[in-house]
Each structure stands twice: as structure tokens, then as C-alpha cells.
mmCIF file of N, CA, C and O in Angstrom:
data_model
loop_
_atom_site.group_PDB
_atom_site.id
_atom_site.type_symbol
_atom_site.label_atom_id
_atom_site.label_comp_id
_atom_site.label_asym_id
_atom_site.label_seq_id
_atom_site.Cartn_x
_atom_site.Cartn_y
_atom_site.Cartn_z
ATOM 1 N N UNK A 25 6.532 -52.085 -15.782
ATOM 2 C CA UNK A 25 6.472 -51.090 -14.729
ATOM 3 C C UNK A 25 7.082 -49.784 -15.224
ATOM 4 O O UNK A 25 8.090 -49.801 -15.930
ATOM 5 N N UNK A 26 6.594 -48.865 -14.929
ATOM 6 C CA UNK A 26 6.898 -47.262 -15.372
ATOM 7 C C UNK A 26 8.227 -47.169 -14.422
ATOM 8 O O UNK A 26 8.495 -47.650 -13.321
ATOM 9 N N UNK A 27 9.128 -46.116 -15.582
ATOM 10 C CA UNK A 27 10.455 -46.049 -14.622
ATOM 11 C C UNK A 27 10.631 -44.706 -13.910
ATOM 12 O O UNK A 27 10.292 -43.599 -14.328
ATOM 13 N N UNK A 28 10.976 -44.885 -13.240
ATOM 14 C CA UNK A 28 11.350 -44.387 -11.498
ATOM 15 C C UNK A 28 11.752 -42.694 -12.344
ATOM 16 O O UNK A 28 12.570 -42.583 -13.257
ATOM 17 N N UNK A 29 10.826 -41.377 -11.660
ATOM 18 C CA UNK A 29 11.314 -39.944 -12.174
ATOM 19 C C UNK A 29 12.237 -39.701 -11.118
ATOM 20 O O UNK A 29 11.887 -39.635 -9.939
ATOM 21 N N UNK A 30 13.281 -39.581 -11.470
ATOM 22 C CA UNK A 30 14.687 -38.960 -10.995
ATOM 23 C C UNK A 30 14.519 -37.554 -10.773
ATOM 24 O O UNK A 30 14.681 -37.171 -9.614
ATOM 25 N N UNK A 31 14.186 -36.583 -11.777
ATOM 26 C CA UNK A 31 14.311 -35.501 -11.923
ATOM 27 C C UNK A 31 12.800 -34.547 -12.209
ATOM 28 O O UNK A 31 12.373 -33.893 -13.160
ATOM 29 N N UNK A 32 12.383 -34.822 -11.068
ATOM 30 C CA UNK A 32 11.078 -34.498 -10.369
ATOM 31 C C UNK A 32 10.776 -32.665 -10.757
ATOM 32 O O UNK A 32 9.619 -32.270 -10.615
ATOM 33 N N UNK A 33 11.545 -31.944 -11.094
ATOM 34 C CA UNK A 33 11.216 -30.627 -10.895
ATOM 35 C C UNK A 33 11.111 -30.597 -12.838
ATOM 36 O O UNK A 33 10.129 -30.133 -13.418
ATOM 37 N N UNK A 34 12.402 -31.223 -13.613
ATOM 38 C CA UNK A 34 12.236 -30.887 -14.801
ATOM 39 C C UNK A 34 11.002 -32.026 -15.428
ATOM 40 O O UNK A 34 10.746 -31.959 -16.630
ATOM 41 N N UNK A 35 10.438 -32.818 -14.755
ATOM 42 C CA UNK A 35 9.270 -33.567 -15.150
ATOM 43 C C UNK A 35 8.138 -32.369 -14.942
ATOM 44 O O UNK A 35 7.348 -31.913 -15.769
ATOM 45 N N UNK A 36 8.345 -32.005 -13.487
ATOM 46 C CA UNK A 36 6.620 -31.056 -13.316
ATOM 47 C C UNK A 36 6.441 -29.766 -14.348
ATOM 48 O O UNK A 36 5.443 -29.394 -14.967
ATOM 49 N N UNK A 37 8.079 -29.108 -14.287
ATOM 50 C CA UNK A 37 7.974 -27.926 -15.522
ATOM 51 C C UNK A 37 7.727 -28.358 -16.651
ATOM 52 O O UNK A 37 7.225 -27.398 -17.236
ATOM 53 N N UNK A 38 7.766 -29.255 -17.368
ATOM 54 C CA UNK A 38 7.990 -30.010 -18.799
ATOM 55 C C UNK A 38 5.956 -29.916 -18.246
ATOM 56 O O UNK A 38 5.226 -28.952 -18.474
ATOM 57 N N UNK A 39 5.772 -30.496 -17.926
ATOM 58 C CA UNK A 39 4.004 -30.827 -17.894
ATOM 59 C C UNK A 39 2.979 -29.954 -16.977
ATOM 60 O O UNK A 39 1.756 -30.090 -16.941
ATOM 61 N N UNK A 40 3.740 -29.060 -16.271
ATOM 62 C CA UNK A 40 2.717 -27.724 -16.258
ATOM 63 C C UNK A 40 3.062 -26.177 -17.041
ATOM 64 O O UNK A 40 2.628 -25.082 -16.683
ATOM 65 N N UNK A 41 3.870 -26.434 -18.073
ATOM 66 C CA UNK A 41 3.916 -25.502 -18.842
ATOM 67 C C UNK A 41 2.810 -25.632 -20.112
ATOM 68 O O UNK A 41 2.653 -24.745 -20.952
ATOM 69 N N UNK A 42 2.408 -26.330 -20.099
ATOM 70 C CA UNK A 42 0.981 -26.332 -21.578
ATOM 71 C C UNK A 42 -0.067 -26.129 -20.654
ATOM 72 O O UNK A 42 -1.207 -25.835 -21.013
ATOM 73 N N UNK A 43 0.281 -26.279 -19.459
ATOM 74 C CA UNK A 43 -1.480 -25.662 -18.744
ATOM 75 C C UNK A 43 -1.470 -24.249 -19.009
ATOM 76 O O UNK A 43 -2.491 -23.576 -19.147
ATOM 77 N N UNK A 44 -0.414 -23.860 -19.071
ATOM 78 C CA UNK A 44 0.310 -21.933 -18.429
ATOM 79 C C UNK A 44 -0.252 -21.575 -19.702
ATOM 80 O O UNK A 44 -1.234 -20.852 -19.867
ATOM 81 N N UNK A 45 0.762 -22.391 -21.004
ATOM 82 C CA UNK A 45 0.243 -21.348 -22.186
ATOM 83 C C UNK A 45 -0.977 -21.579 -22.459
ATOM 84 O O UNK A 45 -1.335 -20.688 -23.230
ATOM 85 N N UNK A 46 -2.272 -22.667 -22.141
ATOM 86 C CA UNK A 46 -3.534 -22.995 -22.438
ATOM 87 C C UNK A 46 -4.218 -21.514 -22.117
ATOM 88 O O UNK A 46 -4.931 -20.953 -22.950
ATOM 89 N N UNK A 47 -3.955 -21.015 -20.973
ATOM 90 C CA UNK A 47 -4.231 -19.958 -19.664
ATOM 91 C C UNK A 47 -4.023 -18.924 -20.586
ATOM 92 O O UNK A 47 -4.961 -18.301 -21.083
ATOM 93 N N UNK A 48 -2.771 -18.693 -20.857
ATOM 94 C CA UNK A 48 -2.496 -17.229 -21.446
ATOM 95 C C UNK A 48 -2.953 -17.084 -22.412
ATOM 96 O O UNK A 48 -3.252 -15.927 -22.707
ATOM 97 N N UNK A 49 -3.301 -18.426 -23.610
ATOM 98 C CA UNK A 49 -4.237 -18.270 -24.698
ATOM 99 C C UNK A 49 -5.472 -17.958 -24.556
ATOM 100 O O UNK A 49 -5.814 -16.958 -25.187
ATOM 101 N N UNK A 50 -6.396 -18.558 -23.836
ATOM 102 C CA UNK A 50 -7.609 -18.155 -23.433
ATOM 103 C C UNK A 50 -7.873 -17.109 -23.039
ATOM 104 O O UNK A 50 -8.665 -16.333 -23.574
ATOM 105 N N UNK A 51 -6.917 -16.819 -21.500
ATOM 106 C CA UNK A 51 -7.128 -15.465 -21.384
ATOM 107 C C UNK A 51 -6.905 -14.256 -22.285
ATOM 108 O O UNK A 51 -7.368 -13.230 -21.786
ATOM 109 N N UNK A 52 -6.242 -14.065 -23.643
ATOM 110 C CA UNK A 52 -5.798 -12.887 -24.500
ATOM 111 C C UNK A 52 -7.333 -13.582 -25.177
ATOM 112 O O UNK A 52 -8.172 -12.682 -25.147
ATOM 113 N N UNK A 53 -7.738 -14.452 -25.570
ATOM 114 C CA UNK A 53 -8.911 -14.466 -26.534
ATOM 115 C C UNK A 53 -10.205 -13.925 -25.977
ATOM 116 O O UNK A 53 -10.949 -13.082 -26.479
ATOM 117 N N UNK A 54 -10.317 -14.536 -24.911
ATOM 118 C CA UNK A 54 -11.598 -13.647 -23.736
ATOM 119 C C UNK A 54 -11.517 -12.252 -23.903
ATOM 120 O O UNK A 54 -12.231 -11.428 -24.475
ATOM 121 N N UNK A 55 -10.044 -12.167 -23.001
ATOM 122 C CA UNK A 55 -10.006 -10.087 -23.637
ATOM 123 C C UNK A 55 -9.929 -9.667 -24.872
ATOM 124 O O UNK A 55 -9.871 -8.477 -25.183
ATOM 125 N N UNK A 56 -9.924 -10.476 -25.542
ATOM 126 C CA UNK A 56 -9.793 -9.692 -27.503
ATOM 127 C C UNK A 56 -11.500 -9.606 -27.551
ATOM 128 O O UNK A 56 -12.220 -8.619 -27.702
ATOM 129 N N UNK A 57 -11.762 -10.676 -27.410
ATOM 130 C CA UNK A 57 -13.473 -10.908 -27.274
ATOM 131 C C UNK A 57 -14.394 -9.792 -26.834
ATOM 132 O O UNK A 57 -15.113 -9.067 -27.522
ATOM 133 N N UNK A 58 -14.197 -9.825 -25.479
ATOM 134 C CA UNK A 58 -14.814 -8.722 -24.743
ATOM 135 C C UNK A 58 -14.214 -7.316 -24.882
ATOM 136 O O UNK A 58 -14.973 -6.350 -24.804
ATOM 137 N N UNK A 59 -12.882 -7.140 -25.086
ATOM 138 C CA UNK A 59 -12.401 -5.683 -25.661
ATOM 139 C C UNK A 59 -13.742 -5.085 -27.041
ATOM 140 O O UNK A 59 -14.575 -4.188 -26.915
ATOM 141 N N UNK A 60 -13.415 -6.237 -28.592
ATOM 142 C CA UNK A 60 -14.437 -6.194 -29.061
ATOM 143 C C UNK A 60 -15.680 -5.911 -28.970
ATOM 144 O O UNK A 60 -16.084 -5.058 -29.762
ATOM 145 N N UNK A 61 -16.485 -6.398 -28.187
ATOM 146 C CA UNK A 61 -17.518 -5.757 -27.513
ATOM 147 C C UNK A 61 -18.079 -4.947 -26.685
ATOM 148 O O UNK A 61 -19.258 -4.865 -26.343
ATOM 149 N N UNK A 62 -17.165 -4.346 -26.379
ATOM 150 C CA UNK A 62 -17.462 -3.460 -25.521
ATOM 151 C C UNK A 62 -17.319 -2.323 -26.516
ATOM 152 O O UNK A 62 -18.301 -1.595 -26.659
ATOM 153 N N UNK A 63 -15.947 -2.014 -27.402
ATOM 154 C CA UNK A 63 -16.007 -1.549 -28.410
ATOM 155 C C UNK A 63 -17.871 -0.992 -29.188
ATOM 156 O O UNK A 63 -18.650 -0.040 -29.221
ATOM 157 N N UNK A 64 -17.700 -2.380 -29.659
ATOM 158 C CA UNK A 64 -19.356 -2.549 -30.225
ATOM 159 C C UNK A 64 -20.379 -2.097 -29.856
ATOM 160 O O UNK A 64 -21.219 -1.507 -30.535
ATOM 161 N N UNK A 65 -20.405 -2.444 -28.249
ATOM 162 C CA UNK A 65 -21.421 -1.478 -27.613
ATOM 163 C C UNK A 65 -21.169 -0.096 -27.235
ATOM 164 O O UNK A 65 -22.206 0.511 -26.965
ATOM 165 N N UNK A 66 -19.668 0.851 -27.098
ATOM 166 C CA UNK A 66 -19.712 2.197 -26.940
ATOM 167 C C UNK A 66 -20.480 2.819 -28.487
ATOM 168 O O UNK A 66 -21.210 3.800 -28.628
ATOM 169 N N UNK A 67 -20.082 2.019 -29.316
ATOM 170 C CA UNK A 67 -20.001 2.393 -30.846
ATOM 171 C C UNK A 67 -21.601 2.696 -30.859
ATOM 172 O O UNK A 67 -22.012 3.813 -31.172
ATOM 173 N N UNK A 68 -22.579 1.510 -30.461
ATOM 174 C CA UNK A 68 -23.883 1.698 -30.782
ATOM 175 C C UNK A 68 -24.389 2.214 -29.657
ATOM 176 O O UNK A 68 -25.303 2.935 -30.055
ATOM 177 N N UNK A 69 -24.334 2.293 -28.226
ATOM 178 C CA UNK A 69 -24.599 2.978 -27.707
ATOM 179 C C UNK A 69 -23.982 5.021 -27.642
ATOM 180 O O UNK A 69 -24.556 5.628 -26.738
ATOM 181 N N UNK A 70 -23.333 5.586 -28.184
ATOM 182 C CA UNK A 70 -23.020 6.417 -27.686
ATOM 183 C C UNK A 70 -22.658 7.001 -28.799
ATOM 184 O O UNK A 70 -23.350 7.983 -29.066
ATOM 185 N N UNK A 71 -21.397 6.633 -29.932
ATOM 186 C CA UNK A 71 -21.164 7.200 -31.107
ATOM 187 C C UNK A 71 -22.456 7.524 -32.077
ATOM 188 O O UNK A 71 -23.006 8.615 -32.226
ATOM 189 N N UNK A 72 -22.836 6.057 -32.797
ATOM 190 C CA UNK A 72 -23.730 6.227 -33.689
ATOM 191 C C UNK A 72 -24.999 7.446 -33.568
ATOM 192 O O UNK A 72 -25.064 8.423 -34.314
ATOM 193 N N UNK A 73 -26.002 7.127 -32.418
ATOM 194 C CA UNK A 73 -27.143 8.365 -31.856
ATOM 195 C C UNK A 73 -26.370 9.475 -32.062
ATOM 196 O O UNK A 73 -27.166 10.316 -32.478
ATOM 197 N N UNK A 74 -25.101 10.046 -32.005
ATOM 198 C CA UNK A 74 -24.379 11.402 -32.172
ATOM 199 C C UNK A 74 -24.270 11.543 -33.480
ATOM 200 O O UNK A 74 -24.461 12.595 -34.090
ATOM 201 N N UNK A 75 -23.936 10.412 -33.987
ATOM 202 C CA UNK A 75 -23.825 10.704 -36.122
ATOM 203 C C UNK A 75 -24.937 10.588 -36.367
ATOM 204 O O UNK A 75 -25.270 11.123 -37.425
ATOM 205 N N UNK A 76 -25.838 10.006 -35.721
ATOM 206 C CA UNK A 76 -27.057 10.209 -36.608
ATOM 207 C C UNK A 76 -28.160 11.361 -36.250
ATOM 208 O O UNK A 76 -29.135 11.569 -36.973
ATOM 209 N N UNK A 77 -27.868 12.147 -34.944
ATOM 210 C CA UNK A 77 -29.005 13.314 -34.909
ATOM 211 C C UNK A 77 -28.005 14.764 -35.538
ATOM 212 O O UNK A 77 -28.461 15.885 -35.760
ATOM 213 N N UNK A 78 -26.590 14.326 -35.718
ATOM 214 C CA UNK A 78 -26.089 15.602 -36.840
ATOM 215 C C UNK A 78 -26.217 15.298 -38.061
ATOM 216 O O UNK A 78 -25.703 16.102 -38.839
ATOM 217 N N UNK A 79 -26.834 14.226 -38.599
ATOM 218 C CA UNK A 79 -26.898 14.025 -40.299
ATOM 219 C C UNK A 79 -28.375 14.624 -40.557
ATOM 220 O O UNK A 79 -28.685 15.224 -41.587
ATOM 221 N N UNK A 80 -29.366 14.336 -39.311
ATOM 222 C CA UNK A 80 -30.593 14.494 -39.626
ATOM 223 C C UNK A 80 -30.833 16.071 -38.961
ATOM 224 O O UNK A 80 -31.919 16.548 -39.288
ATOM 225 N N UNK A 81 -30.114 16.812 -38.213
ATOM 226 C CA UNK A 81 -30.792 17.871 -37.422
ATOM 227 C C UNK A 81 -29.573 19.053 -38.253
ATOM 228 O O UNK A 81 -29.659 20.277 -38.160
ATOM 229 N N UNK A 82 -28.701 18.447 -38.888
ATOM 230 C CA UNK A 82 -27.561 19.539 -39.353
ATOM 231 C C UNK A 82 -26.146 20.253 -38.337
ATOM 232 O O UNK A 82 -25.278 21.107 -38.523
ATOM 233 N N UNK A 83 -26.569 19.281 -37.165
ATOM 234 C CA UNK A 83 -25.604 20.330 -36.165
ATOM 235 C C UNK A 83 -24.387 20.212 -36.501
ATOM 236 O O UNK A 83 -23.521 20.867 -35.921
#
């Protein structure tokens, strides 16, 4: 038989703290992710067309 938790609050913190950091890992990788891309897409939407009609038009 499993023995009796006495100390009910330092059991639940001990075993919902790897959910927390699971959370905060994922969530910084999602936003590194999507920061990245969005990046990616100002870059090809908006930068590049500007470097490339002053390489070809001289402005």
C-alpha cells in the first residue's frame, strides 16, 4: 500500500513545477519560432523589393 502524503502542498509544488517549466519552454520556443518568421516575412515582403528596385533602377 502507498504511504499516506503528510505534506500535501510540498508534494503538489514538487509535481506541478515540471508542468510550469514544460510551459515556459514551449512558450519561449513558439515565440523564438514565430518572432523568426515574421522576421522572414518583413525581410521578403518589404526589405528585399526595396534592395532590389535600387540595384536595378539606381535610386
Amino acid at each position: 500500500m502507498l504511504a499516506p502524503v503528510t505534506k500535501l502542498d510540498e508534494w503538489k509544488a514538487a509535481h506541478t513545477r515540471p508542468v510550469v517549466i514544460d510551459y515556459c519552454r514551449w512558450n519561449h520556443a513558439i515565440e523564438t519560432t514565430m518572432r523568426a518568421n515574421a522576421d522572414a516575412f518583413f525581410t521578403l515582403a518589404f526589405i528585399w523589393p526595396r534592395v532590389m528596385l535600387r540595384t536595378v533602377f539606381g535610386v
